Amino acid sequence: MTTNNQKLNIGVVGLGRMGQRHALNVLHRISKACLYSVCSPTPHELEWARNKLEPEGVNIFSDFYEMIDAPGLAAVIVASSTELHIEHTLAAVKRGICVLCEKPLTKDLAELSQLLHDLGEDGRSKVMVGFVRRFDEQYRTALRSIQNGSIGTPLIIRSQGAERLDKTGFFIEYARHSGGIFIDTVVHDIDLTLSFLGEENCKPKALWATGLIAHHQELKEFNDVDNAVGVVEFWGGRIAYYYHSRTTFHGYDNCTEIIGSEGKISINLVPHANRVQVSNIAGIQQDATPGWIERYQDAFVTELEVFVDAILLGRELPLKLSSALQGMKLAIALQESLVTGEKIEFDENGERKGLGLKALL
């Protein structure tokens, strides 16, 4: 449903840092959308909404089902706790409401496959998983360059995400329920691989992973690490190499290289926050990007614009659920390899050889 001036009525569930970002973007930066309602069961998040959103006419709910059953809602952004993503998405889809869900939509491959099947039969709702890097202008420019043949055939992807060390204790409680470093974070790099190489070229042949704990010793309790490396070999001769860290000191260090048969594309190899350099007796200094929110603040807006246009104009979503399913399969397998130390092999259809994926989650 849209308002009289053809704005899409959007609700946001979950008002943590991500949900607040989405809510403010819809309210102030998405011209074709109206922030119709928000929802959170958490008192301090509701207080934030009453202070920041209620004066703008936004409806506030403490119960998700009351929000989606209220008339007028056309789409919902799911930024709730990870374990509630699939429940909230399915409830919205059942009511014909479109969904933009933060990753992971679910860590259960069977649930994701079933949703993909049901949406194909239903056709009323659109569902997109929020892999925001695809909407960053630097990555979009790189993709266009690849599609134009500027580096020949892309052969190797090297992608990393290094996050600032958190000593507050928040990270440990978050990580405990995240599914592991590959499922929680490297899945973004896996999604970029699908984009740059093409999904049809990303049938895995073999993969392996390793890692270590440099700071967060508590991660041993749930078989996770704070620094990890993973390698995926694809049928057809392509390779992806991933590195992720949760212990950097200088800031958020996210970069990607695509090596092709006739050249190379590099994205953000030096994570500058701006173009200002200070040169003095101490040497050359330049501020680093503080965090992922700052790095991708404009990409979050573009993501929402594309999502809204797809609904209002009847366009196909640029990021299909089949990509989320393929990426999650790789992330789960890499997490398994990290825990077991085993190399995992696949047949020419990209299906796991031998036993299916182990129930790690």
Short mmCIF file of C-alpha atoms in Angstrom, two decimals:
data_model
loop_
_atom_site.label_atom_id
_atom_site.label_comp_id
_atom_site.label_asym_id
_atom_site.label_seq_id
_atom_site.Cartn_x
_atom_site.Cartn_y
_atom_site.Cartn_z
CA MET A 1 0.00 0.00 0.00
CA THR A 2 1.16 3.52 -0.77
CA THR A 3 0.01 6.94 0.30
CA ASN A 4 -1.83 9.30 -2.02
CA ASN A 5 1.39 10.79 -3.34
CA GLN A 6 2.69 7.31 -4.13
CA LYS A 7 5.12 6.97 -1.26
CA LEU A 8 5.79 3.48 0.02
CA ASN A 9 4.75 2.98 3.64
CA ILE A 10 7.66 1.26 5.42
CA GLY A 11 8.01 -0.11 8.94
CA VAL A 12 11.21 -0.95 10.81
CA VAL A 13 11.46 -3.75 13.37
CA GLY A 14 14.42 -3.58 15.73
CA LEU A 15 15.81 -0.20 16.78
CA GLY A 16 19.39 -1.02 17.62
CA ARG A 17 22.16 0.79 15.79
CA MET A 18 21.22 -0.73 12.43
CA GLY A 19 17.48 -0.24 12.84
CA GLN A 20 17.93 3.39 13.88
CA ARG A 21 20.09 4.00 10.82
CA HIS A 22 17.43 2.53 8.54
CA ALA A 23 14.62 4.45 10.24
CA LEU A 24 16.37 7.81 9.91
CA ASN A 25 17.32 7.09 6.29
CA VAL A 26 13.72 6.30 5.37
CA LEU A 27 12.50 9.36 7.25
CA HIS A 28 14.96 11.88 5.84
CA ARG A 29 16.68 10.52 2.73
CA ILE A 30 14.28 8.28 0.77
CA SER A 31 11.98 10.57 -1.18
CA LYS A 32 9.67 7.81 -2.40
CA ALA A 33 9.10 6.26 1.03
CA CYS A 34 7.31 7.16 4.25
CA LEU A 35 8.47 5.89 7.64
CA TYR A 36 5.05 4.63 8.65
CA SER A 37 5.87 2.66 11.81
CA VAL A 38 8.63 1.23 13.97
CA CYS A 39 8.72 -1.55 16.54
CA SER A 40 10.91 -2.70 19.40
CA PRO A 41 10.30 -4.56 22.68
CA THR A 42 13.28 -2.81 24.30
CA PRO A 43 12.47 0.15 26.60
CA HIS A 44 15.46 2.35 25.73
CA GLU A 45 14.88 1.79 21.99
CA LEU A 46 11.22 2.76 22.39
CA GLU A 47 12.31 5.87 24.27
CA TRP A 48 14.60 6.77 21.36
CA ALA A 49 11.69 6.33 18.95
CA ARG A 50 9.39 8.51 21.05
CA ASN A 51 12.00 11.27 21.10
CA LYS A 52 13.20 11.07 17.50
CA LEU A 53 10.33 9.63 15.46
CA GLU A 54 6.98 10.21 17.17
CA PRO A 55 7.15 14.01 16.58
CA GLU A 56 7.41 13.16 12.85
CA GLY A 57 4.13 11.25 12.94
CA VAL A 58 5.67 7.76 13.02
CA ASN A 59 3.55 5.04 14.64
CA ILE A 60 5.38 3.23 17.45
CA PHE A 61 4.74 -0.36 18.52
CA SER A 62 6.24 -2.66 21.14
CA ASP A 63 4.78 -5.78 19.48
CA PHE A 64 5.82 -6.78 15.96
CA TYR A 65 2.56 -8.53 15.10
CA GLU A 66 0.53 -5.48 16.09
CA MET A 67 2.69 -3.42 13.74
CA ILE A 68 2.31 -5.65 10.69
CA ASP A 69 -1.41 -6.22 11.33
CA ALA A 70 -2.09 -2.49 11.42
CA PRO A 71 -3.52 -1.30 8.07
CA GLY A 72 -1.37 0.72 5.70
CA LEU A 73 1.98 -1.08 5.84
CA ALA A 74 3.52 -2.09 2.48
CA ALA A 75 7.07 -3.07 3.41
CA VAL A 76 9.15 -3.80 6.49
CA ILE A 77 12.86 -3.58 7.23
CA VAL A 78 13.85 -6.42 9.54
CA ALA A 79 16.72 -5.32 11.80
CA SER A 80 15.71 -7.32 14.84
CA SER A 81 17.82 -9.91 16.66
CA THR A 82 19.32 -12.46 14.27
CA GLU A 83 17.30 -15.37 15.67
CA LEU A 84 14.07 -13.47 14.89
CA HIS A 85 14.89 -12.60 11.26
CA ILE A 86 13.18 -15.61 9.68
CA GLU A 87 10.13 -15.42 11.97
CA HIS A 88 9.57 -11.75 11.21
CA THR A 89 10.18 -12.22 7.49
CA LEU A 90 7.77 -15.15 7.18
CA ALA A 91 5.07 -13.30 9.13
CA ALA A 92 5.37 -10.28 6.84
CA VAL A 93 5.37 -12.40 3.67
CA LYS A 94 2.24 -14.21 4.86
CA ARG A 95 0.48 -10.83 4.93
CA GLY A 96 1.75 -9.79 1.50
CA ILE A 97 4.24 -7.30 2.94
CA CYS A 98 7.61 -6.89 1.18
CA VAL A 99 10.79 -7.36 3.26
CA LEU A 100 14.32 -6.02 3.35
CA CYS A 101 16.04 -8.22 5.95
CA GLU A 102 19.47 -7.74 7.45
CA LYS A 103 21.71 -10.77 7.04
CA PRO A 104 21.47 -13.54 7.82
CA LEU A 105 17.83 -14.09 6.98
CA THR A 106 18.34 -17.50 8.57
CA LYS A 107 21.27 -19.80 9.32
CA ASP A 108 19.10 -22.81 8.44
CA LEU A 109 19.59 -23.73 4.77
CA ALA A 110 16.37 -25.73 4.67
CA GLU A 111 14.36 -22.73 5.89
CA LEU A 112 15.97 -20.48 3.28
CA SER A 113 15.30 -23.00 0.50
CA GLN A 114 11.68 -23.31 1.58
CA LEU A 115 11.19 -19.53 1.61
CA LEU A 116 12.70 -19.32 -1.86
CA HIS A 117 10.23 -21.97 -3.04
CA ASP A 118 7.23 -20.35 -1.35
CA LEU A 119 7.97 -16.91 -2.77
CA GLY A 120 8.16 -18.39 -6.25
CA GLU A 121 4.65 -19.78 -5.85
CA ASP A 122 3.14 -16.81 -4.01
CA GLY A 123 4.45 -13.85 -5.98
CA ARG A 124 2.83 -11.20 -3.75
CA SER A 125 5.88 -10.26 -1.68
CA LYS A 126 9.42 -9.29 -2.52
CA VAL A 127 12.22 -10.29 -0.13
CA MET A 128 15.79 -9.01 -0.27
CA VAL A 129 18.68 -9.69 2.10
CA GLY A 130 20.70 -6.60 3.02
CA PHE A 131 24.16 -7.18 1.54
CA VAL A 132 24.93 -3.49 1.55
CA ARG A 133 28.36 -3.61 -0.11
CA ARG A 134 26.71 -4.35 -3.45
CA PHE A 135 25.20 -0.86 -3.27
CA ASP A 136 28.41 0.99 -2.45
CA GLU A 137 29.41 3.24 -5.36
CA GLN A 138 33.01 2.01 -5.36
CA TYR A 139 31.95 -1.61 -5.66
CA ARG A 140 29.30 -0.75 -8.25
CA THR A 141 31.93 1.04 -10.33
CA ALA A 142 34.21 -1.99 -10.05
CA LEU A 143 31.43 -4.30 -11.20
CA ARG A 144 30.67 -2.12 -14.22
CA SER A 145 34.37 -2.11 -15.08
CA ILE A 146 34.49 -5.90 -14.93
CA GLN A 147 31.35 -6.20 -17.06
CA ASN A 148 32.94 -3.87 -19.62
CA GLY A 149 35.92 -6.23 -19.91
CA SER A 150 38.51 -3.84 -18.49
CA ILE A 151 40.51 -6.62 -16.80
CA GLY A 152 39.60 -9.51 -19.07
CA THR A 153 38.26 -12.57 -17.29
CA PRO A 154 38.16 -12.17 -13.47
CA LEU A 155 40.13 -15.04 -11.94
CA ILE A 156 40.96 -14.33 -8.31
CA ILE A 157 39.16 -12.38 -5.60
CA ARG A 158 41.00 -11.20 -2.47
CA SER A 159 38.70 -9.55 0.02
CA GLN A 160 39.09 -8.60 3.66
CA GLY A 161 37.18 -7.01 6.47
CA ALA A 162 39.06 -5.93 9.59
CA GLU A 163 37.07 -4.42 12.44
CA ARG A 164 38.30 -2.35 15.35
CA LEU A 165 39.00 -4.21 18.57
CA ASP A 166 36.08 -3.94 21.01
CA LYS A 167 37.08 -4.19 24.68
CA THR A 168 33.67 -3.35 26.13
CA GLY A 169 32.39 -6.92 26.26
CA PHE A 170 29.55 -6.20 23.81
CA PHE A 171 31.24 -8.10 20.99
CA ILE A 172 31.52 -11.38 22.90
CA GLU A 173 27.80 -11.52 23.67
CA TYR A 174 27.02 -10.62 20.07
CA ALA A 175 29.45 -13.22 18.67
CA ARG A 176 28.01 -15.93 20.90
CA HIS A 177 24.84 -15.96 18.77
CA SER A 178 26.27 -14.87 15.41
CA GLY A 179 27.02 -18.30 13.96
CA GLY A 180 30.74 -17.69 13.66
CA ILE A 181 33.14 -15.37 11.86
CA PHE A 182 32.47 -16.70 8.35
CA ILE A 183 28.70 -16.71 8.72
CA ASP A 184 28.54 -13.34 10.46
CA THR A 185 31.08 -11.28 8.52
CA VAL A 186 32.92 -13.07 5.71
CA VAL A 187 29.52 -13.78 4.13
CA HIS A 188 29.68 -10.16 2.86
CA ASP A 189 32.91 -10.94 1.00
CA ILE A 190 31.37 -14.16 -0.32
CA ASP A 191 28.43 -12.15 -1.65
CA LEU A 192 30.83 -9.78 -3.45
CA THR A 193 32.48 -12.83 -5.01
CA LEU A 194 29.13 -13.96 -6.41
CA SER A 195 28.62 -10.46 -7.81
CA PHE A 196 32.08 -10.04 -9.39
CA LEU A 197 32.60 -13.55 -10.73
CA GLY A 198 28.97 -14.24 -11.58
CA GLU A 199 26.88 -16.81 -9.75
CA GLU A 200 27.15 -19.21 -12.66
CA ASN A 201 30.94 -19.24 -12.19
CA CYS A 202 30.82 -19.83 -8.44
CA LYS A 203 30.23 -23.54 -8.07
CA PRO A 204 32.67 -24.58 -5.33
CA LYS A 205 35.22 -27.32 -6.00
CA ALA A 206 37.00 -27.25 -2.64
CA LEU A 207 37.44 -24.94 0.34
CA TRP A 208 39.36 -24.75 3.59
CA ALA A 209 39.74 -22.32 6.48
CA THR A 210 41.89 -21.62 9.48
CA GLY A 211 42.07 -19.01 12.21
CA LEU A 212 43.40 -17.94 15.57
CA ILE A 213 42.42 -16.02 18.69
CA ALA A 214 44.56 -12.94 19.17
CA HIS A 215 42.53 -11.24 21.89
CA HIS A 216 39.01 -12.58 22.60
CA GLN A 217 39.82 -15.82 24.45
CA GLU A 218 36.13 -16.27 25.30
CA LEU A 219 35.53 -17.29 21.67
CA LYS A 220 36.94 -20.74 22.50
CA GLU A 221 33.68 -21.47 24.33
CA PHE A 222 31.77 -21.58 21.05
CA ASN A 223 34.42 -22.65 18.52
CA ASP A 224 35.02 -19.23 17.02
CA VAL A 225 38.10 -17.07 16.37
CA ASP A 226 38.86 -13.37 16.04
CA ASN A 227 41.14 -13.70 12.99
CA ALA A 228 40.39 -16.07 10.12
CA VAL A 229 41.46 -16.95 6.58
CA GLY A 230 39.40 -18.92 4.08
CA VAL A 231 40.09 -20.06 0.51
CA VAL A 232 37.50 -21.26 -1.98
CA GLU A 233 38.42 -22.93 -5.26
CA PHE A 234 35.65 -22.86 -7.86
CA TRP A 235 35.11 -25.16 -10.81
CA GLY A 236 36.41 -23.42 -13.93
CA GLY A 237 39.66 -22.21 -12.40
CA ARG A 238 38.63 -19.27 -10.21
CA ILE A 239 39.72 -18.71 -6.60
CA ALA A 240 38.54 -16.54 -3.70
CA TYR A 241 40.70 -15.67 -0.69
CA TYR A 242 39.15 -14.12 2.42
CA TYR A 243 40.68 -12.58 5.53
CA HIS A 244 38.76 -11.17 8.44
CA SER A 245 39.89 -9.69 11.75
CA ARG A 246 38.03 -8.46 14.80
CA THR A 247 41.14 -7.02 16.47
CA THR A 248 42.47 -4.07 14.45
CA PHE A 249 43.52 -0.90 16.27
CA HIS A 250 43.50 1.71 13.50
CA GLY A 251 39.85 1.44 12.43
CA TYR A 252 37.67 -0.37 9.92
CA ASP A 253 39.85 -1.82 7.16
CA ASN A 254 37.73 -3.29 4.35
CA CYS A 255 39.30 -3.79 0.92
CA THR A 256 38.94 -5.98 -2.15
CA GLU A 257 41.03 -6.86 -5.19
CA ILE A 258 39.83 -8.57 -8.35
CA ILE A 259 42.66 -10.01 -10.46
CA GLY A 260 41.78 -10.71 -14.05
CA SER A 261 43.46 -12.19 -17.11
CA GLU A 262 44.26 -8.68 -18.39
CA GLY A 263 44.51 -6.49 -15.29
CA LYS A 264 43.44 -5.83 -11.72
CA ILE A 265 40.88 -3.74 -9.87
CA SER A 266 41.60 -2.56 -6.32
CA ILE A 267 39.01 -1.10 -3.97
CA ASN A 268 39.88 0.81 -0.79
CA LEU A 269 43.29 -0.79 -0.26
CA VAL A 270 44.17 2.03 2.14
CA PRO A 271 41.12 2.77 4.35
CA HIS A 272 41.30 6.58 4.42
CA ALA A 273 38.48 8.43 6.12
CA ASN A 274 39.23 11.47 3.96
CA ARG A 275 41.90 12.89 1.65
CA VAL A 276 43.65 15.02 4.25
CA GLN A 277 47.29 14.16 5.01
CA VAL A 278 49.40 15.73 7.74
CA SER A 279 53.16 15.63 7.14
CA ASN A 280 55.46 16.65 9.98
CA ILE A 281 58.32 15.38 12.10
CA ALA A 282 56.28 12.33 13.02
CA GLY A 283 55.93 11.34 9.35
CA ILE A 284 52.83 11.24 7.16
CA GLN A 285 49.52 10.81 8.95
CA GLN A 286 46.00 10.23 7.66
CA ASP A 287 42.80 9.33 9.49
CA ALA A 288 41.39 5.83 8.99
CA THR A 289 37.72 4.97 8.54
CA PRO A 290 36.34 4.50 12.09
CA GLY A 291 33.69 1.85 11.41
CA TRP A 292 31.43 0.09 8.93
CA ILE A 293 28.52 2.48 9.49
CA GLU A 294 30.66 5.41 8.33
CA ARG A 295 32.14 3.43 5.44
CA TYR A 296 28.76 2.43 4.02
CA GLN A 297 26.47 5.26 5.11
CA ASP A 298 25.62 6.23 1.53
CA ALA A 299 25.35 2.61 0.39
CA PHE A 300 22.57 2.03 2.95
CA VAL A 301 20.61 4.84 1.30
CA THR A 302 21.17 3.44 -2.20
CA GLU A 303 20.10 -0.01 -1.01
CA LEU A 304 16.81 1.41 0.26
CA GLU A 305 16.24 3.44 -2.91
CA VAL A 306 16.66 0.35 -5.06
CA PHE A 307 14.39 -1.70 -2.79
CA VAL A 308 11.66 0.96 -2.85
CA ASP A 309 11.84 1.39 -6.64
CA ALA A 310 11.57 -2.37 -7.14
CA ILE A 311 8.28 -2.38 -5.23
CA LEU A 312 6.75 0.83 -6.58
CA LEU A 313 7.77 0.22 -10.19
CA GLY A 314 7.37 -3.54 -10.26
CA ARG A 315 11.05 -4.13 -10.98
CA GLU A 316 13.03 -7.25 -10.21
CA LEU A 317 15.17 -7.02 -7.09
CA PRO A 318 18.88 -6.75 -7.90
CA LEU A 319 19.84 -9.23 -5.19
CA LYS A 320 18.00 -12.54 -5.39
CA LEU A 321 17.37 -14.93 -2.51
CA SER A 322 19.18 -17.61 -4.51
CA SER A 323 22.36 -15.56 -4.00
CA ALA A 324 21.77 -15.46 -0.24
CA LEU A 325 21.29 -19.23 -0.25
CA GLN A 326 24.45 -19.85 -2.29
CA GLY A 327 26.49 -17.49 -0.12
CA MET A 328 25.25 -19.05 3.11
CA LYS A 329 26.17 -22.53 1.87
CA LEU A 330 29.75 -21.37 1.37
CA ALA A 331 29.87 -19.51 4.70
CA ILE A 332 28.60 -22.53 6.65
CA ALA A 333 31.09 -24.83 4.92
CA LEU A 334 33.99 -22.45 5.67
CA GLN A 335 32.90 -22.26 9.31
CA GLU A 336 32.86 -26.05 9.44
CA SER A 337 36.35 -26.24 7.95
CA LEU A 338 37.55 -23.72 10.54
CA VAL A 339 36.25 -25.90 13.38
CA THR A 340 37.24 -29.32 12.02
CA GLY A 341 40.45 -28.41 10.18
CA GLU A 342 39.24 -30.41 7.21
CA LYS A 343 39.32 -29.52 3.52
CA ILE A 344 35.80 -29.77 2.11
CA GLU A 345 35.23 -30.91 -1.47
CA PHE A 346 32.28 -30.57 -3.85
CA ASP A 347 31.20 -32.29 -7.06
CA GLU A 348 30.88 -30.50 -10.41
CA ASN A 349 27.35 -29.38 -9.52
CA GLY A 350 28.68 -27.62 -6.44
CA GLU A 351 27.13 -30.18 -4.11
CA ARG A 352 29.00 -31.38 -1.04
CA LYS A 353 30.73 -34.74 -1.48
CA GLY A 354 29.93 -37.40 1.07
CA LEU A 355 27.86 -36.32 4.07
CA GLY A 356 25.89 -33.07 3.97
CA LEU A 357 26.92 -29.99 5.89
CA LYS A 358 27.38 -30.73 9.57
CA ALA A 359 25.00 -29.18 12.06
CA LEU A 360 27.35 -26.61 13.54
CA LEU A 361 24.85 -23.89 14.24
#
